[in-house]
PDB file of C-alpha atoms in Angstrom:
ATOM      1  CA  MET K   1      15.811 -14.571  -8.887  1.00  0.00           C
ATOM      2  CA  ARG K   2      19.226 -13.216  -9.895  1.00  0.00           C
ATOM      3  CA  TYR K   3      21.432 -11.035  -8.283  1.00  0.00           C
ATOM      4  CA  VAL K   4      23.508  -8.320 -10.341  1.00  0.00           C
ATOM      5  CA  ALA K   5      25.436  -5.684  -9.019  1.00  0.00           C
ATOM      6  CA  PRO K   6      26.338  -3.093 -12.223  1.00  0.00           C
ATOM      7  CA  ALA K   7      29.263  -0.696 -12.512  1.00  0.00           C
ATOM      8  CA  SER K   8      27.448   1.951 -14.891  1.00  0.00           C
ATOM      9  CA  ILE K   9      24.146   3.594 -15.149  1.00  0.00           C
ATOM     10  CA  ALA K  10      23.666   2.465 -18.767  1.00  0.00           C
ATOM     11  CA  GLU K  11      24.082  -1.114 -17.542  1.00  0.00           C
ATOM     12  CA  VAL K  12      21.314  -0.582 -15.042  1.00  0.00           C
ATOM     13  CA  VAL K  13      18.866   0.607 -17.616  1.00  0.00           C
ATOM     14  CA  GLU K  14      19.662  -1.954 -19.963  1.00  0.00           C
ATOM     15  CA  LEU K  15      18.850  -4.486 -17.469  1.00  0.00           C
ATOM     16  CA  LEU K  16      15.573  -2.817 -16.583  1.00  0.00           C
ATOM     17  CA  ILE K  17      14.642  -2.469 -20.038  1.00  0.00           C
ATOM     18  CA  GLY K  18      15.563  -6.282 -20.671  1.00  0.00           C
ATOM     19  CA  ASP K  19      13.223  -7.576 -18.049  1.00  0.00           C
ATOM     20  CA  PRO K  20      10.149  -5.754 -16.772  1.00  0.00           C
ATOM     21  CA  GLU K  21      10.035  -7.841 -13.580  1.00  0.00           C
ATOM     22  CA  ALA K  22      13.589  -6.420 -12.736  1.00  0.00           C
ATOM     23  CA  THR K  23      13.662  -4.266  -9.603  1.00  0.00           C
ATOM     24  CA  VAL K  24      16.619  -1.886  -8.289  1.00  0.00           C
ATOM     25  CA  PHE K  25      17.326  -1.425  -4.920  1.00  0.00           C
ATOM     26  CA  ALA K  26      19.598   0.940  -2.903  1.00  0.00           C
ATOM     27  CA  GLY K  27      20.112  -0.895   0.117  1.00  0.00           C
ATOM     28  CA  ALA K  28      17.149  -3.442   0.272  1.00  0.00           C
ATOM     29  CA  THR K  29      16.054  -2.601   3.821  1.00  0.00           C
ATOM     30  CA  ASP K  30      12.741  -2.146   2.560  1.00  0.00           C
ATOM     31  CA  LEU K  31      12.723  -4.763  -0.209  1.00  0.00           C
ATOM     32  CA  VAL K  32      14.019  -7.719   1.820  1.00  0.00           C
ATOM     33  CA  PRO K  33      10.992  -7.543   4.479  1.00  0.00           C
ATOM     34  CA  GLN K  34       8.612  -6.901   1.660  1.00  0.00           C
ATOM     35  CA  MET K  35       9.403  -9.971   0.175  1.00  0.00           C
ATOM     36  CA  ARG K  36       9.693 -11.746   3.441  1.00  0.00           C
ATOM     37  CA  ALA K  37       6.169 -10.744   4.119  1.00  0.00           C
ATOM     38  CA  GLY K  38       5.119 -12.164   1.093  1.00  0.00           C
ATOM     39  CA  ARG K  39       5.427  -9.835  -1.807  1.00  0.00           C
ATOM     40  CA  PRO K  40       6.430 -11.765  -5.297  1.00  0.00           C
ATOM     41  CA  GLU K  41      10.094 -11.663  -5.722  1.00  0.00           C
ATOM     42  CA  PRO K  42      11.633 -10.021  -8.781  1.00  0.00           C
ATOM     43  CA  SER K  43      13.211 -11.836 -11.293  1.00  0.00           C
ATOM     44  CA  VAL K  44      16.381 -10.044 -11.211  1.00  0.00           C
ATOM     45  CA  ILE K  45      17.433  -7.485  -8.228  1.00  0.00           C
ATOM     46  CA  ILE K  46      19.870  -4.677  -9.323  1.00  0.00           C
ATOM     47  CA  ASP K  47      22.165  -3.106  -6.794  1.00  0.00           C
ATOM     48  CA  LEU K  48      23.237   0.160  -7.247  1.00  0.00           C
ATOM     49  CA  LYS K  49      25.698   0.473  -4.345  1.00  0.00           C
ATOM     50  CA  LYS K  50      28.668  -0.474  -6.424  1.00  0.00           C
ATOM     51  CA  ILE K  51      28.247   2.660  -9.076  1.00  0.00           C
ATOM     52  CA  ALA K  52      30.219   5.376  -7.770  1.00  0.00           C
ATOM     53  CA  ARG K  53      27.819   7.926  -8.640  1.00  0.00           C
ATOM     54  CA  LEU K  54      25.308   6.751  -6.769  1.00  0.00           C
ATOM     55  CA  THR K  55      26.962   6.482  -3.552  1.00  0.00           C
ATOM     56  CA  GLU K  56      29.086   9.906  -3.601  1.00  0.00           C
ATOM     57  CA  VAL K  57      28.175  12.996  -1.411  1.00  0.00           C
ATOM     58  CA  SER K  58      29.530  15.944  -2.815  1.00  0.00           C
ATOM     59  CA  LEU K  59      29.479  19.821  -2.647  1.00  0.00           C
ATOM     60  CA  ASP K  60      29.603  21.267  -6.340  1.00  0.00           C
ATOM     61  CA  ASN K  61      29.401  24.987  -7.004  1.00  0.00           C
ATOM     62  CA  GLY K  62      26.628  25.906  -4.175  1.00  0.00           C
ATOM     63  CA  THR K  63      24.843  22.724  -4.777  1.00  0.00           C
ATOM     64  CA  TRP K  64      24.721  19.415  -2.721  1.00  0.00           C
ATOM     65  CA  ARG K  65      24.981  16.297  -4.702  1.00  0.00           C
ATOM     66  CA  VAL K  66      23.657  13.260  -2.724  1.00  0.00           C
ATOM     67  CA  GLY K  67      23.567   9.727  -4.216  1.00  0.00           C
ATOM     68  CA  ALA K  68      20.670   7.838  -4.356  1.00  0.00           C
ATOM     69  CA  ALA K  69      22.296   4.941  -2.785  1.00  0.00           C
ATOM     70  CA  ALA K  70      24.645   6.555  -0.338  1.00  0.00           C
ATOM     71  CA  PRO K  71      24.255   5.067   3.133  1.00  0.00           C
ATOM     72  CA  THR K  72      22.170   7.558   5.548  1.00  0.00           C
ATOM     73  CA  SER K  73      25.155   7.083   7.886  1.00  0.00           C
ATOM     74  CA  ASP K  74      27.505   8.732   5.375  1.00  0.00           C
ATOM     75  CA  LEU K  75      24.900  11.617   5.584  1.00  0.00           C
ATOM     76  CA  THR K  76      24.922  11.734   9.452  1.00  0.00           C
ATOM     77  CA  ASP K  77      28.591  11.691   9.699  1.00  0.00           C
ATOM     78  CA  ASN K  78      29.067  14.641   7.115  1.00  0.00           C
ATOM     79  CA  ALA K  79      29.428  17.791   9.168  1.00  0.00           C
ATOM     80  CA  ALA K  80      29.350  20.155   6.505  1.00  0.00           C
ATOM     81  CA  LEU K  81      25.991  18.865   4.843  1.00  0.00           C
ATOM     82  CA  ALA K  82      24.716  18.813   8.583  1.00  0.00           C
ATOM     83  CA  ALA K  83      25.536  22.564   8.870  1.00  0.00           C
ATOM     84  CA  ASP K  84      23.711  23.538   6.011  1.00  0.00           C
ATOM     85  CA  LEU K  85      20.814  20.938   6.035  1.00  0.00           C
ATOM     86  CA  PRO K  86      20.134  19.902   9.663  1.00  0.00           C
ATOM     87  CA  GLY K  87      16.516  18.995   9.529  1.00  0.00           C
ATOM     88  CA  LEU K  88      17.466  16.829   6.421  1.00  0.00           C
ATOM     89  CA  VAL K  89      20.451  15.095   8.209  1.00  0.00           C
ATOM     90  CA  HIS K  90      18.204  14.506  11.106  1.00  0.00           C
ATOM     91  CA  ALA K  91      15.775  12.537   9.364  1.00  0.00           C
ATOM     92  CA  ALA K  92      18.130  10.688   7.601  1.00  0.00           C
ATOM     93  CA  GLY K  93      19.374   9.757  11.107  1.00  0.00           C
ATOM     94  CA  LEU K  94      15.743   8.311  11.903  1.00  0.00           C
ATOM     95  CA  ILE K  95      15.825   5.716   9.333  1.00  0.00           C
ATOM     96  CA  GLY K  96      15.952   2.216  11.133  1.00  0.00           C
ATOM     97  CA  SER K  97      18.844   1.389  13.548  1.00  0.00           C
ATOM     98  CA  ASP K  98      22.858   2.119  13.237  1.00  0.00           C
ATOM     99  CA  GLN K  99      23.051  -0.991  11.355  1.00  0.00           C
ATOM    100  CA  ILE K 100      20.257  -0.263   8.747  1.00  0.00           C
ATOM    101  CA  GLN K 101      21.276   2.817   8.213  1.00  0.00           C
ATOM    102  CA  ASN K 102      24.608   1.606   6.717  1.00  0.00           C
ATOM    103  CA  ARG K 103      22.526   0.711   3.937  1.00  0.00           C
ATOM    104  CA  ALA K 104      19.430   2.823   4.244  1.00  0.00           C
ATOM    105  CA  SER K 105      19.560   5.587   1.464  1.00  0.00           C
ATOM    106  CA  LEU K 106      17.483   8.466   0.711  1.00  0.00           C
ATOM    107  CA  GLY K 107      16.587   7.000  -2.912  1.00  0.00           C
ATOM    108  CA  GLY K 108      15.290   3.615  -1.244  1.00  0.00           C
ATOM    109  CA  ASN K 109      13.309   5.996   1.366  1.00  0.00           C
ATOM    110  CA  LEU K 110      11.940   8.237  -1.243  1.00  0.00           C
ATOM    111  CA  CYS K 111      11.354   5.331  -3.772  1.00  0.00           C
ATOM    112  CA  ASN K 112       9.516   2.810  -1.439  1.00  0.00           C
ATOM    113  CA  ALA K 113       6.781   5.879  -1.383  1.00  0.00           C
ATOM    114  CA  SER K 114       5.739   5.070   1.974  1.00  0.00           C
ATOM    115  CA  PRO K 115       3.646   8.147   3.324  1.00  0.00           C
ATOM    116  CA  ALA K 116       5.563   7.684   6.439  1.00  0.00           C
ATOM    117  CA  ALA K 117       9.202   8.152   5.203  1.00  0.00           C
ATOM    118  CA  ASP K 118      10.831  10.660   7.425  1.00  0.00           C
ATOM    119  CA  SER K 119      13.464  11.938   4.855  1.00  0.00           C
ATOM    120  CA  VAL K 120      10.831  13.167   2.142  1.00  0.00           C
ATOM    121  CA  PRO K 121       9.461  15.940   4.023  1.00  0.00           C
ATOM    122  CA  PRO K 122      12.719  17.624   4.752  1.00  0.00           C
ATOM    123  CA  LEU K 123      13.986  17.115   0.912  1.00  0.00           C
ATOM    124  CA  VAL K 124      10.540  18.523  -0.249  1.00  0.00           C
ATOM    125  CA  VAL K 125      11.007  22.010   1.978  1.00  0.00           C
ATOM    126  CA  ASN K 126      14.450  22.303   0.707  1.00  0.00           C
ATOM    127  CA  ASP K 127      13.094  22.205  -3.036  1.00  0.00           C
ATOM    128  CA  ALA K 128      15.398  19.055  -3.626  1.00  0.00           C
ATOM    129  CA  ARG K 129      15.516  17.681  -7.180  1.00  0.00           C
ATOM    130  CA  ALA K 130      15.922  13.977  -8.210  1.00  0.00           C
ATOM    131  CA  VAL K 131      17.994  13.285 -10.983  1.00  0.00           C
ATOM    132  CA  VAL K 132      16.384  10.242 -12.799  1.00  0.00           C
ATOM    133  CA  ALA K 133      18.141   7.896 -15.511  1.00  0.00           C
ATOM    134  CA  GLY K 134      16.131   5.938 -18.002  1.00  0.00           C
ATOM    135  CA  PRO K 135      15.865   4.785 -21.802  1.00  0.00           C
ATOM    136  CA  GLY K 136      15.774   8.486 -22.934  1.00  0.00           C
ATOM    137  CA  GLY K 137      18.994   9.661 -20.765  1.00  0.00           C
ATOM    138  CA  GLU K 138      18.691  11.606 -17.733  1.00  0.00           C
ATOM    139  CA  ARG K 139      16.059  14.074 -16.310  1.00  0.00           C
ATOM    140  CA  THR K 140      15.570  16.348 -13.328  1.00  0.00           C
ATOM    141  CA  VAL K 141      12.458  16.050 -11.563  1.00  0.00           C
ATOM    142  CA  ALA K 142      11.057  17.787  -7.925  1.00  0.00           C
ATOM    143  CA  VAL K 143      11.215  15.247  -5.066  1.00  0.00           C
ATOM    144  CA  ALA K 144       7.672  16.109  -4.497  1.00  0.00           C
ATOM    145  CA  ASP K 145       6.498  14.886  -7.869  1.00  0.00           C
ATOM    146  CA  VAL K 146       8.245  11.440  -7.309  1.00  0.00           C
ATOM    147  CA  PRO K 147       5.702   9.517  -4.968  1.00  0.00           C
ATOM    148  CA  THR K 148       2.215   9.529  -6.081  1.00  0.00           C
ATOM    149  CA  GLY K 149       0.504   7.282  -3.616  1.00  0.00           C
ATOM    150  CA  PRO K 150       1.432   4.555  -1.220  1.00  0.00           C
ATOM    151  CA  GLY K 151       4.140   2.239  -2.871  1.00  0.00           C
ATOM    152  CA  ARG K 152       3.703   4.118  -6.273  1.00  0.00           C
ATOM    153  CA  THR K 153       6.053   6.746  -7.955  1.00  0.00           C
ATOM    154  CA  SER K 154       5.921   8.513 -11.014  1.00  0.00           C
ATOM    155  CA  LEU K 155       9.004   6.928 -12.648  1.00  0.00           C
ATOM    156  CA  ALA K 156       8.395   5.276 -15.788  1.00  0.00           C
ATOM    157  CA  PRO K 157       9.447   1.718 -16.779  1.00  0.00           C
ATOM    158  CA  GLY K 158      13.410   1.620 -17.219  1.00  0.00           C
ATOM    159  CA  GLU K 159      13.877   4.590 -14.814  1.00  0.00           C
ATOM    160  CA  PHE K 160      15.529   4.726 -11.452  1.00  0.00           C
ATOM    161  CA  VAL K 161      16.693   7.771  -9.184  1.00  0.00           C
ATOM    162  CA  VAL K 162      20.446   8.481  -9.751  1.00  0.00           C
ATOM    163  CA  GLU K 163      21.153  11.462  -7.385  1.00  0.00           C
ATOM    164  CA  PHE K 164      19.632  14.338  -5.323  1.00  0.00           C
ATOM    165  CA  GLU K 165      20.518  17.735  -5.821  1.00  0.00           C
ATOM    166  CA  ILE K 166      19.616  20.444  -3.272  1.00  0.00           C
ATOM    167  CA  ASP K 167      20.823  24.047  -3.422  1.00  0.00           C
ATOM    168  CA  ARG K 168      22.502  25.280  -0.457  1.00  0.00           C
ATOM    169  CA  PRO K 169      20.293  27.639   1.644  1.00  0.00           C
ATOM    170  CA  PRO K 170      21.178  31.442   1.791  1.00  0.00           C
ATOM    171  CA  ALA K 171      22.437  32.752   4.940  1.00  0.00           C
ATOM    172  CA  ARG K 172      19.637  33.032   7.824  1.00  0.00           C
ATOM    173  CA  THR K 173      17.711  30.115   6.594  1.00  0.00           C
ATOM    174  CA  SER K 174      17.625  26.562   7.973  1.00  0.00           C
ATOM    175  CA  ASP K 175      15.212  23.575   8.173  1.00  0.00           C
ATOM    176  CA  ALA K 176      13.960  21.075  10.880  1.00  0.00           C
ATOM    177  CA  TYR K 177      12.329  17.410  11.003  1.00  0.00           C
ATOM    178  CA  LEU K 178      10.169  16.361  13.845  1.00  0.00           C
ATOM    179  CA  ARG K 179       8.300  13.383  14.233  1.00  0.00           C
ATOM    180  CA  LEU K 180       5.939  11.369  16.539  1.00  0.00           C
ATOM    181  CA  ILE K 181       6.398   7.436  17.041  1.00  0.00           C
ATOM    182  CA  PRO K 182       4.747   5.117  19.384  1.00  0.00           C
ATOM    183  CA  ARG K 183       7.979   3.746  20.591  1.00  0.00           C
ATOM    184  CA  THR K 184      10.971   5.373  21.783  1.00  0.00           C
ATOM    185  CA  GLU K 185      13.145   4.378  18.255  1.00  0.00           C
ATOM    186  CA  MET K 186      12.868   2.314  15.132  1.00  0.00           C
ATOM    187  CA  ASP K 187       9.303   2.732  14.281  1.00  0.00           C
ATOM    188  CA  ILE K 188       7.280   4.268  11.632  1.00  0.00           C
ATOM    189  CA  ALA K 189       5.803   8.022  12.074  1.00  0.00           C
ATOM    190  CA  ILE K 190       2.435   8.775  13.212  1.00  0.00           C
ATOM    191  CA  VAL K 191       3.029  12.147  11.875  1.00  0.00           C
ATOM    192  CA  GLY K 192       6.210  14.025  10.651  1.00  0.00           C
ATOM    193  CA  ALA K 193       6.559  17.576   9.839  1.00  0.00           C
ATOM    194  CA  ALA K 194       9.226  19.857   7.934  1.00  0.00           C
ATOM    195  CA  ALA K 195      10.007  23.048   7.790  1.00  0.00           C
ATOM    196  CA  ARG K 196      12.483  25.520   6.164  1.00  0.00           C
ATOM    197  CA  ILE K 197      12.550  29.204   7.620  1.00  0.00           C
ATOM    198  CA  SER K 198      14.274  32.260   6.205  1.00  0.00           C
ATOM    199  CA  LEU K 199      14.405  35.347   8.413  1.00  0.00           C
ATOM    200  CA  ASP K 200      15.350  38.685   7.333  1.00  0.00           C
ATOM    201  CA  ALA K 201      17.656  41.148   9.100  1.00  0.00           C
ATOM    202  CA  GLY K 202      14.585  42.473  11.562  1.00  0.00           C
ATOM    203  CA  GLY K 203      14.184  38.941  12.355  1.00  0.00           C
ATOM    204  CA  ASN K 204      10.875  38.741  10.326  1.00  0.00           C
ATOM    205  CA  CYS K 205       9.992  35.644   8.029  1.00  0.00           C
ATOM    206  CA  SER K 206      10.815  36.350   4.800  1.00  0.00           C
ATOM    207  CA  GLU K 207      10.282  32.610   3.558  1.00  0.00           C
ATOM    208  CA  ALA K 208       8.548  29.750   4.710  1.00  0.00           C
ATOM    209  CA  THR K 209       7.615  26.048   3.555  1.00  0.00           C
ATOM    210  CA  ILE K 210       5.635  23.553   5.952  1.00  0.00           C
ATOM    211  CA  ALA K 211       5.403  19.891   4.894  1.00  0.00           C
ATOM    212  CA  LEU K 212       3.703  17.243   6.595  1.00  0.00           C
ATOM    213  CA  GLY K 213       4.429  13.284   6.254  1.00  0.00           C
ATOM    214  CA  ALA K 214       2.182  10.405   7.147  1.00  0.00           C
ATOM    215  CA  VAL K 215      -1.101  12.333   7.097  1.00  0.00           C
ATOM    216  CA  ALA K 216      -2.287  11.529   3.664  1.00  0.00           C
ATOM    217  CA  PRO K 217      -1.031   9.583   0.590  1.00  0.00           C
ATOM    218  CA  THR K 218       1.829  11.796   0.063  1.00  0.00           C
ATOM    219  CA  VAL K 219       3.657  14.675   1.354  1.00  0.00           C
ATOM    220  CA  VAL K 220       1.314  17.737   2.267  1.00  0.00           C
ATOM    221  CA  LEU K 221       2.394  21.309   1.592  1.00  0.00           C
ATOM    222  CA  VAL K 222       0.447  23.915   4.124  1.00  0.00           C
ATOM    223  CA  PRO K 223       0.515  27.427   1.875  1.00  0.00           C
ATOM    224  CA  ALA K 224      -1.829  28.592   4.893  1.00  0.00           C
ATOM    225  CA  ALA K 225       0.905  28.175   6.770  1.00  0.00           C
ATOM    226  CA  THR K 226       3.432  29.984   5.001  1.00  0.00           C
ATOM    227  CA  GLU K 227       1.151  32.583   4.686  1.00  0.00           C
ATOM    228  CA  ALA K 228       0.752  33.136   8.345  1.00  0.00           C
ATOM    229  CA  LEU K 229       4.565  33.333   8.646  1.00  0.00           C
ATOM    230  CA  VAL K 230       5.558  35.484   6.058  1.00  0.00           C
ATOM    231  CA  GLY K 231       6.087  39.260   7.113  1.00  0.00           C
ATOM    232  CA  ARG K 232       5.831  38.261  10.655  1.00  0.00           C
ATOM    233  CA  PRO K 233       8.214  37.564  13.724  1.00  0.00           C
ATOM    234  CA  ILE K 234       7.949  34.073  14.864  1.00  0.00           C
ATOM    235  CA  SER K 235       5.492  34.655  17.703  1.00  0.00           C
ATOM    236  CA  ASP K 236       3.063  32.346  19.780  1.00  0.00           C
ATOM    237  CA  ASP K 237       0.161  33.731  18.193  1.00  0.00           C
ATOM    238  CA  VAL K 238       1.894  33.186  14.647  1.00  0.00           C
ATOM    239  CA  LEU K 239       2.714  29.714  15.528  1.00  0.00           C
ATOM    240  CA  ALA K 240      -0.943  28.815  16.748  1.00  0.00           C
ATOM    241  CA  THR K 241      -2.176  30.070  13.391  1.00  0.00           C
ATOM    242  CA  VAL K 242       0.569  27.736  11.672  1.00  0.00           C
ATOM    243  CA  ALA K 243      -0.756  24.848  14.272  1.00  0.00           C
ATOM    244  CA  ALA K 244      -4.158  25.152  13.271  1.00  0.00           C
ATOM    245  CA  ALA K 245      -3.400  25.528   9.357  1.00  0.00           C
ATOM    246  CA  CYS K 246      -1.418  22.279   9.560  1.00  0.00           C
ATOM    247  CA  ALA K 247      -4.234  20.563  11.414  1.00  0.00           C
ATOM    248  CA  GLY K 248      -6.748  21.419   9.033  1.00  0.00           C
ATOM    249  CA  ALA K 249      -4.381  20.350   6.112  1.00  0.00           C
ATOM    250  CA  ALA K 250      -3.899  16.810   7.226  1.00  0.00           C
ATOM    251  CA  SER K 251      -5.934  14.359   5.741  1.00  0.00           C
ATOM    252  CA  PRO K 252      -4.934  11.292   7.851  1.00  0.00           C
ATOM    253  CA  ILE K 253      -6.566   7.710   8.299  1.00  0.00           C
ATOM    254  CA  ASP K 254      -7.729   5.908  11.443  1.00  0.00           C
ATOM    255  CA  ASP K 255      -5.593   2.729  12.231  1.00  0.00           C
ATOM    256  CA  LYS K 256      -4.489   1.303  15.626  1.00  0.00           C
ATOM    257  CA  ARG K 257      -1.353   3.325  15.424  1.00  0.00           C
ATOM    258  CA  GLY K 258      -3.611   6.702  15.631  1.00  0.00           C
ATOM    259  CA  THR K 259      -6.717   8.246  15.174  1.00  0.00           C
ATOM    260  CA  ILE K 260      -7.851  10.968  12.796  1.00  0.00           C
ATOM    261  CA  ALA K 261      -8.481  13.275  15.277  1.00  0.00           C
ATOM    262  CA  TYR K 262      -5.101  12.460  17.076  1.00  0.00           C
ATOM    263  CA  ARG K 263      -3.249  12.647  13.683  1.00  0.00           C
ATOM    264  CA  ARG K 264      -4.470  16.052  12.929  1.00  0.00           C
ATOM    265  CA  GLN K 265      -3.786  17.760  16.743  1.00  0.00           C
ATOM    266  CA  VAL K 266       0.019  15.826  16.287  1.00  0.00           C
ATOM    267  CA  ALA K 267       0.301  17.567  12.883  1.00  0.00           C
ATOM    268  CA  GLY K 268      -0.332  21.164  14.232  1.00  0.00           C
ATOM    269  CA  VAL K 269       1.988  20.758  17.311  1.00  0.00           C
ATOM    270  CA  LEU K 270       4.877  19.014  15.372  1.00  0.00           C
ATOM    271  CA  ALA K 271       4.475  21.876  12.672  1.00  0.00           C
ATOM    272  CA  LYS K 272       4.450  24.546  14.986  1.00  0.00           C
ATOM    273  CA  ARG K 273       7.614  22.943  16.791  1.00  0.00           C
ATOM    274  CA  ALA K 274       9.757  22.343  13.780  1.00  0.00           C
ATOM    275  CA  VAL K 275       8.768  25.964  12.485  1.00  0.00           C
ATOM    276  CA  ALA K 276      10.470  27.559  15.648  1.00  0.00           C
ATOM    277  CA  GLU K 277      13.218  25.065  15.691  1.00  0.00           C
ATOM    278  CA  ALA K 278      14.098  26.187  12.322  1.00  0.00           C
ATOM    279  CA  ALA K 279      13.698  29.655  13.043  1.00  0.00           C
ATOM    280  CA  GLY K 280      15.928  29.309  15.611  1.00  0.00           C
ATOM    281  CA  ARG K 281      18.649  27.876  13.601  1.00  0.00           C
ATOM    282  CA  ALA K 282      17.876  30.749  11.078  1.00  0.00           C
ATOM    283  CA  GLY K 283      18.429  33.125  13.697  1.00  0.00           C
ATOM    284  CA  ASN K 284      21.586  32.048  14.577  1.00  0.00           C
ATOM    285  CA  GLY K 285      23.105  32.477  10.635  1.00  0.00           C
ATOM    286  CA  GLY K 286      21.629  29.253   9.430  1.00  0.00           C
ATOM    287  CA  GLY K 287      24.240  26.911   8.096  1.00  0.00           C
ATOM    288  CA  ARG K 288      26.395  29.805   7.279  1.00  0.00           C
TER     289      ARG K 288
END
């Protein structure tokens, strides 16, 4: 196995085209454990952290640009980003330990394509877009369309994620992410729930997006929960409807970490709590 650290996006594409067994990594916090567990080693591993664009975090004309290889610790240390997207930044801070967060990245968390990835549900509810580079140049795709199943993505041969684009939320809009894990920290989510809520001047919900993680092969959006929220105040009755809709939308599996029935119940509980948390932030003006 050969290690390379290119200085440009074009060089990465050339390496990937030249060797179908080559792979990129944005932190290796998943790659190294997978190889230690017996997964075949790639012929070449390509470190993306030497390319400035892939590690930068910036606000450009109302759009956040987050490099796919930017350490999640850079996100949690960014007060302006946390003010605009508190749910996403909170999720980034849940990925592993403090030491791991100096290497882990949103790009790696997305492209590892784990159903339980913490950062993907909040990226989805915030309509995040992934800028993908490849032999044909760059294209932009919704984050929700990148994972296609456990360990699988829609990226074509020679493609990799360069950065994320996330529009700043308007006033009275905010997000939240909650998860349940078996231990107090450093574990994989049994269920994750993200919500983005907008409130009008009267305190009614004007827009809503709810997404669940770890309850299906990919992130699950819950339109029925959105329908229950829009045009109404965030009341206990509405939250109960949201919980029921999210429990019904979950399609989890039975395993040693939780039963189907348990995960469905937890999905409803976490979703209504995430909605309430996002609405509370939105009521305080969101990030503005």
